[in-house]
Amino acid sequence: MTITATALPKSGEEDGTVKYAGVGPLELEAGGFLPDVVLAYETWGQLNADASNAVLIQHALTGSTHVARGATDEEGWWEQLVGPGATIDTNKFFVISINIVGGCYGSTGPSSEAPDGRPWGSRFPLVTLRDSTEAESRLADALGIEAWHAVLGGSMGGARALEWAVTFPDRVKRCAVISVGAYSTAEQIAFAQAQTLAIKQDPNFNNGDYYGDTAPEHGLALARRIAHITYRSALELDVRFGRQAQHQETPLAAVLGERGRYQVESYLDHQGTKLVRRFDANSYIAITEALMSHDVTRGRGSLETALSGATAEFFVAAVDSDRLYFPAQSRELAAALPGEVPVHVIEAPIGHDGFLTEIGQLSEQLREAFFA
């Protein structure tokens, strides 16, 4: 198997720009097969001589690899944590973020070309978080990274970080799992199923073979609305919107077909429209299914048994107002990990998305624990 990776830049001039690596064929956990997997990734900083300063940051469900600006003008999604002089100081650490297999930001996914020259579409196989971890390990090999100084992420990114620590314990020295538990619960799977079904029931979905035609934008936008409700707290929605009508619209119209929207409806419409502009519907399904598969105990015994082989130093954190991945799940994970692992708390009325907007609250704790 030949693995090819873009040569690492010798200065920061390419920080925050997308690179690509072919990591070969991938036999998948559920029985599928991808003959030629490509991973898209971004890097910041320089890998040192013994490759001991490498940090892997995993993106969330619809997140990109653009963690920080680097040499670009585009703001990254963890600017509070990553950059020159920041908690994860890119003058000291080599940071990498990898687009998950199944994604639409450059890695092999449903919109990629299959061996017959057509997009995978409906033929794209089920990829689990373990499968993506295996692919990422090959990229680490190609870059000369035997072990990560730290692997961290929030939400699905935290699940991916945890899977790395359990699947490759000798390759992860430190692991931060933020705003996610050890497995997807029945309720989380239920919310996810509603989202994937919204896409599949769009008249333009065509069983996933819509490339070259009209994309299922309405279904994808509806899926995002459902998801976004779980990303924000009831308090945050009440304080921001309450029962206010959208400007110049009347929710109490005489005819249902002519009614206007409440402000919160307009907000959800906006969130749906934003995602449609940047994301592929099939990738949304593929990655959501991967997150539904999240379960570090699968084939590994009890939770304590599954985690017992992990040798990393762990950092676990939760958002106090999270109603998607409840803090209790973080406490369950921490209690099952070897040793005494405290649960750090992000105090944010916003809900689950606090792992993005308020990550700065963990800066000092993370610096002291992992990056001093």
GROMACS .gro file of N, CA and C in nm, residues 289-368:
model
  240
  289GLU      N    1  -2.444   0.916   1.043
  289GLU     CA    2  -2.443   0.772   1.069
  289GLU      C    3  -2.315   0.731   1.143
  290ALA      N    4  -2.204   0.793   1.109
  290ALA     CA    5  -2.079   0.763   1.180
  290ALA      C    6  -2.091   0.800   1.327
  291LEU      N    7  -2.153   0.915   1.355
  291LEU     CA    8  -2.171   0.956   1.494
  291LEU      C    9  -2.271   0.866   1.566
  292MET      N   10  -2.374   0.821   1.495
  292MET     CA   11  -2.467   0.725   1.555
  292MET      C   12  -2.395   0.597   1.595
  293SER      N   13  -2.289   0.562   1.522
  293SER     CA   14  -2.214   0.439   1.551
  293SER      C   15  -2.122   0.454   1.672
  294HIS      N   16  -2.105   0.576   1.720
  294HIS     CA   17  -2.010   0.602   1.828
  294HIS      C   18  -2.042   0.519   1.951
  295ASP      N   19  -1.950   0.429   1.987
  295ASP     CA   20  -1.965   0.344   2.105
  295ASP      C   21  -1.830   0.278   2.132
  296VAL      N   22  -1.756   0.331   2.227
  296VAL     CA   23  -1.623   0.276   2.254
  296VAL      C   24  -1.631   0.136   2.313
  297THR      N   25  -1.748   0.092   2.357
  297THR     CA   26  -1.760  -0.042   2.416
  297THR      C   27  -1.786  -0.150   2.312
  298ARG      N   28  -1.821  -0.113   2.188
  298ARG     CA   29  -1.857  -0.213   2.088
  298ARG      C   30  -1.744  -0.313   2.066
  299GLY      N   31  -1.771  -0.439   2.101
  299GLY     CA   32  -1.673  -0.545   2.086
  299GLY      C   33  -1.561  -0.542   2.188
  300ARG      N   34  -1.576  -0.456   2.291
  300ARG     CA   35  -1.466  -0.439   2.387
  300ARG      C   36  -1.509  -0.465   2.531
  301GLY      N   37  -1.630  -0.513   2.552
  301GLY     CA   38  -1.675  -0.541   2.688
  301GLY      C   39  -1.742  -0.422   2.754
  302SER      N   40  -1.740  -0.418   2.886
  302SER     CA   41  -1.802  -0.309   2.961
  302SER      C   42  -1.728  -0.178   2.935
  303LEU      N   43  -1.788  -0.069   2.978
  303LEU     CA   44  -1.724   0.061   2.959
  303LEU      C   45  -1.589   0.066   3.029
  304GLU      N   46  -1.584   0.018   3.152
  304GLU     CA   47  -1.457   0.019   3.225
  304GLU      C   48  -1.353  -0.069   3.156
  305THR      N   49  -1.396  -0.185   3.107
  305THR     CA   50  -1.304  -0.275   3.037
  305THR      C   51  -1.254  -0.212   2.908
  306ALA      N   52  -1.346  -0.149   2.833
  306ALA     CA   53  -1.309  -0.087   2.706
  306ALA      C   54  -1.207   0.024   2.725
  307LEU      N   55  -1.219   0.096   2.836
  307LEU     CA   56  -1.131   0.209   2.860
  307LEU      C   57  -1.004   0.172   2.934
  308SER      N   58  -1.000   0.051   2.986
  308SER     CA   59  -0.888   0.012   3.073
  308SER      C   60  -0.754   0.009   3.001
  309GLY      N   61  -0.757  -0.013   2.871
  309GLY     CA   62  -0.631  -0.019   2.797
  309GLY      C   63  -0.578   0.116   2.755
  310ALA      N   64  -0.658   0.221   2.771
  310ALA     CA   65  -0.615   0.354   2.732
  310ALA      C   66  -0.507   0.404   2.828
  311THR      N   67  -0.397   0.451   2.776
  311THR     CA   68  -0.285   0.494   2.859
  311THR      C   69  -0.267   0.646   2.859
  312ALA      N   70  -0.350   0.716   2.785
  312ALA     CA   71  -0.338   0.861   2.776
  312ALA      C   72  -0.378   0.928   2.907
  313GLU      N   73  -0.328   1.047   2.925
  313GLU     CA   74  -0.377   1.135   3.031
  313GLU      C   75  -0.503   1.203   2.976
  314PHE      N   76  -0.613   1.197   3.051
  314PHE     CA   77  -0.740   1.246   2.998
  314PHE      C   78  -0.781   1.379   3.059
  315PHE      N   79  -0.849   1.456   2.975
  315PHE     CA   80  -0.910   1.583   3.014
  315PHE      C   81  -1.054   1.575   2.964
  316VAL      N   82  -1.151   1.576   3.055
  316VAL     CA   83  -1.292   1.564   3.019
  316VAL      C   84  -1.363   1.693   3.057
  317ALA      N   85  -1.448   1.743   2.968
  317ALA     CA   86  -1.520   1.868   2.994
  317ALA      C   87  -1.660   1.861   2.937
  318ALA      N   88  -1.751   1.938   2.997
  318ALA     CA   89  -1.889   1.943   2.953
  318ALA      C   90  -1.939   2.086   2.960
  319VAL      N   91  -2.043   2.116   2.883
  319VAL     CA   92  -2.112   2.245   2.891
  319VAL      C   93  -2.230   2.227   2.986
  320ASP      N   94  -2.241   2.315   3.086
  320ASP     CA   95  -2.341   2.294   3.190
  320ASP      C   96  -2.484   2.297   3.140
  321SER      N   97  -2.510   2.368   3.029
  321SER     CA   98  -2.646   2.380   2.977
  321SER      C   99  -2.673   2.289   2.857
  322ASP      N  100  -2.582   2.198   2.830
  322ASP     CA  101  -2.593   2.110   2.713
  322ASP      C  102  -2.713   2.017   2.727
  323ARG      N  103  -2.801   2.019   2.627
  323ARG     CA  104  -2.916   1.927   2.629
  323ARG      C  105  -2.909   1.827   2.514
  324LEU      N  106  -2.795   1.820   2.446
  324LEU     CA  107  -2.772   1.715   2.348
  324LEU      C  108  -2.681   1.609   2.409
  325TYR      N  109  -2.563   1.650   2.453
  325TYR     CA  110  -2.472   1.560   2.526
  325TYR      C  111  -2.467   1.609   2.670
  326PHE      N  112  -2.552   1.552   2.751
  326PHE     CA  113  -2.570   1.599   2.888
  326PHE      C  114  -2.441   1.584   2.969
  327PRO      N  115  -2.414   1.676   3.061
  327PRO     CA  116  -2.297   1.665   3.147
  327PRO      C  117  -2.286   1.531   3.219
  328ALA      N  118  -2.400   1.468   3.247
  328ALA     CA  119  -2.397   1.337   3.313
  328ALA      C  120  -2.320   1.234   3.231
  329GLN      N  121  -2.324   1.246   3.098
  329GLN     CA  122  -2.250   1.152   3.014
  329GLN      C  123  -2.100   1.174   3.026
  330SER      N  124  -2.059   1.299   3.041
  330SER     CA  125  -1.917   1.327   3.063
  330SER      C  126  -1.872   1.274   3.198
  331ARG      N  127  -1.960   1.287   3.298
  331ARG     CA  128  -1.925   1.234   3.430
  331ARG      C  129  -1.915   1.082   3.427
  332GLU      N  130  -2.005   1.017   3.352
  332GLU     CA  131  -1.999   0.871   3.338
  332GLU      C  132  -1.868   0.829   3.273
  333LEU      N  133  -1.828   0.900   3.168
  333LEU     CA  134  -1.703   0.869   3.100
  333LEU      C  135  -1.585   0.887   3.194
  334ALA      N  136  -1.580   1.000   3.263
  334ALA     CA  137  -1.468   1.029   3.352
  334ALA      C  138  -1.457   0.924   3.463
  335ALA      N  139  -1.572   0.881   3.517
  335ALA     CA  140  -1.571   0.783   3.625
  335ALA      C  141  -1.520   0.647   3.578
  336ALA      N  142  -1.541   0.616   3.450
  336ALA     CA  143  -1.500   0.486   3.397
  336ALA      C  144  -1.355   0.484   3.349
  337LEU      N  145  -1.294   0.601   3.331
  337LEU     CA  146  -1.156   0.607   3.285
  337LEU      C  147  -1.060   0.565   3.397
  338PRO      N  148  -0.945   0.510   3.361
  338PRO     CA  149  -0.846   0.475   3.464
  338PRO      C  150  -0.801   0.597   3.542
  339GLY      N  151  -0.784   0.582   3.672
  339GLY     CA  152  -0.738   0.692   3.755
  339GLY      C  153  -0.850   0.789   3.791
  340GLU      N  154  -0.810   0.901   3.850
  340GLU     CA  155  -0.904   1.005   3.890
  340GLU      C  156  -0.907   1.113   3.782
  341VAL      N  157  -1.019   1.122   3.712
  341VAL     CA  158  -1.032   1.220   3.604
  341VAL      C  159  -1.144   1.317   3.638
  342PRO      N  160  -1.114   1.442   3.665
  342PRO     CA  161  -1.219   1.539   3.696
  342PRO      C  162  -1.294   1.580   3.570
  343VAL      N  163  -1.413   1.634   3.587
  343VAL     CA  164  -1.490   1.687   3.475
  343VAL      C  165  -1.488   1.840   3.485
  344HIS      N  166  -1.426   1.903   3.388
  344HIS     CA  167  -1.424   2.049   3.382
  344HIS      C  168  -1.555   2.098   3.321
  345VAL      N  169  -1.599   2.214   3.362
  345VAL     CA  170  -1.730   2.263   3.321
  345VAL      C  171  -1.717   2.398   3.250
  346ILE      N  172  -1.776   2.405   3.130
  346ILE     CA  173  -1.793   2.532   3.060
  346ILE      C  174  -1.928   2.588   3.102
  347GLU      N  175  -1.927   2.704   3.163
  347GLU     CA  176  -2.052   2.766   3.205
  347GLU      C  177  -2.101   2.858   3.094
  348ALA      N  178  -2.210   2.816   3.029
  348ALA     CA  179  -2.259   2.891   2.914
  348ALA      C  180  -2.409   2.868   2.899
  349PRO      N  181  -2.490   2.970   2.897
  349PRO     CA  182  -2.634   2.952   2.881
  349PRO      C  183  -2.674   2.908   2.741
  350ILE      N  184  -2.580   2.912   2.648
  350ILE     CA  185  -2.611   2.887   2.508
  350ILE      C  186  -2.648   2.743   2.477
  351GLY      N  187  -2.599   2.647   2.557
  351GLY     CA  188  -2.623   2.505   2.528
  351GLY      C  189  -2.500   2.438   2.469
  352HIS      N  190  -2.523   2.331   2.393
  352HIS     CA  191  -2.416   2.247   2.339
  352HIS      C  192  -2.310   2.328   2.265
  353ASP      N  193  -2.350   2.427   2.188
  353ASP     CA  194  -2.255   2.504   2.108
  353ASP      C  195  -2.156   2.583   2.193
  354GLY      N  196  -2.173   2.579   2.324
  354GLY     CA  197  -2.075   2.642   2.413
  354GLY      C  198  -1.936   2.584   2.396
  355PHE      N  199  -1.925   2.459   2.348
  355PHE     CA  200  -1.792   2.401   2.327
  355PHE      C  201  -1.716   2.475   2.217
  356LEU      N  202  -1.789   2.548   2.132
  356LEU     CA  203  -1.727   2.632   2.029
  356LEU      C  204  -1.712   2.775   2.076
  357THR      N  205  -1.823   2.835   2.121
  357THR     CA  206  -1.823   2.978   2.151
  357THR      C  207  -1.751   3.013   2.280
  358GLU      N  208  -1.748   2.921   2.376
  358GLU     CA  209  -1.691   2.951   2.507
  358GLU      C  210  -1.572   2.862   2.542
  359ILE      N  211  -1.506   2.808   2.440
  359ILE     CA  212  -1.394   2.718   2.467
  359ILE      C  213  -1.282   2.790   2.541
  360GLY      N  214  -1.277   2.921   2.529
  360GLY     CA  215  -1.175   2.998   2.598
  360GLY      C  216  -1.179   2.981   2.749
  361GLN      N  217  -1.294   2.940   2.803
  361GLN     CA  218  -1.303   2.916   2.947
  361GLN      C  219  -1.211   2.803   2.992
  362LEU      N  220  -1.175   2.714   2.900
  362LEU     CA  221  -1.089   2.601   2.935
  362LEU      C  222  -0.941   2.628   2.904
  363SER      N  223  -0.911   2.747   2.856
  363SER     CA  224  -0.775   2.774   2.809
  363SER      C  225  -0.670   2.746   2.915
  364GLU      N  226  -0.688   2.801   3.033
  364GLU     CA  227  -0.587   2.784   3.136
  364GLU      C  228  -0.577   2.641   3.185
  365GLN      N  229  -0.695   2.576   3.202
  365GLN     CA  230  -0.693   2.436   3.247
  365GLN      C  231  -0.623   2.347   3.145
  366LEU      N  232  -0.652   2.368   3.017
  366LEU     CA  233  -0.587   2.289   2.912
  366LEU      C  234  -0.438   2.318   2.904
  367ARG      N  235  -0.404   2.445   2.918
  367ARG     CA  236  -0.263   2.481   2.913
  367ARG      C  237  -0.186   2.412   3.026
  368GLU      N  238  -0.242   2.419   3.144
  368GLU     CA  239  -0.177   2.358   3.260
  368GLU      C  240  -0.169   2.207   3.247
   0.00000   0.00000   0.00000
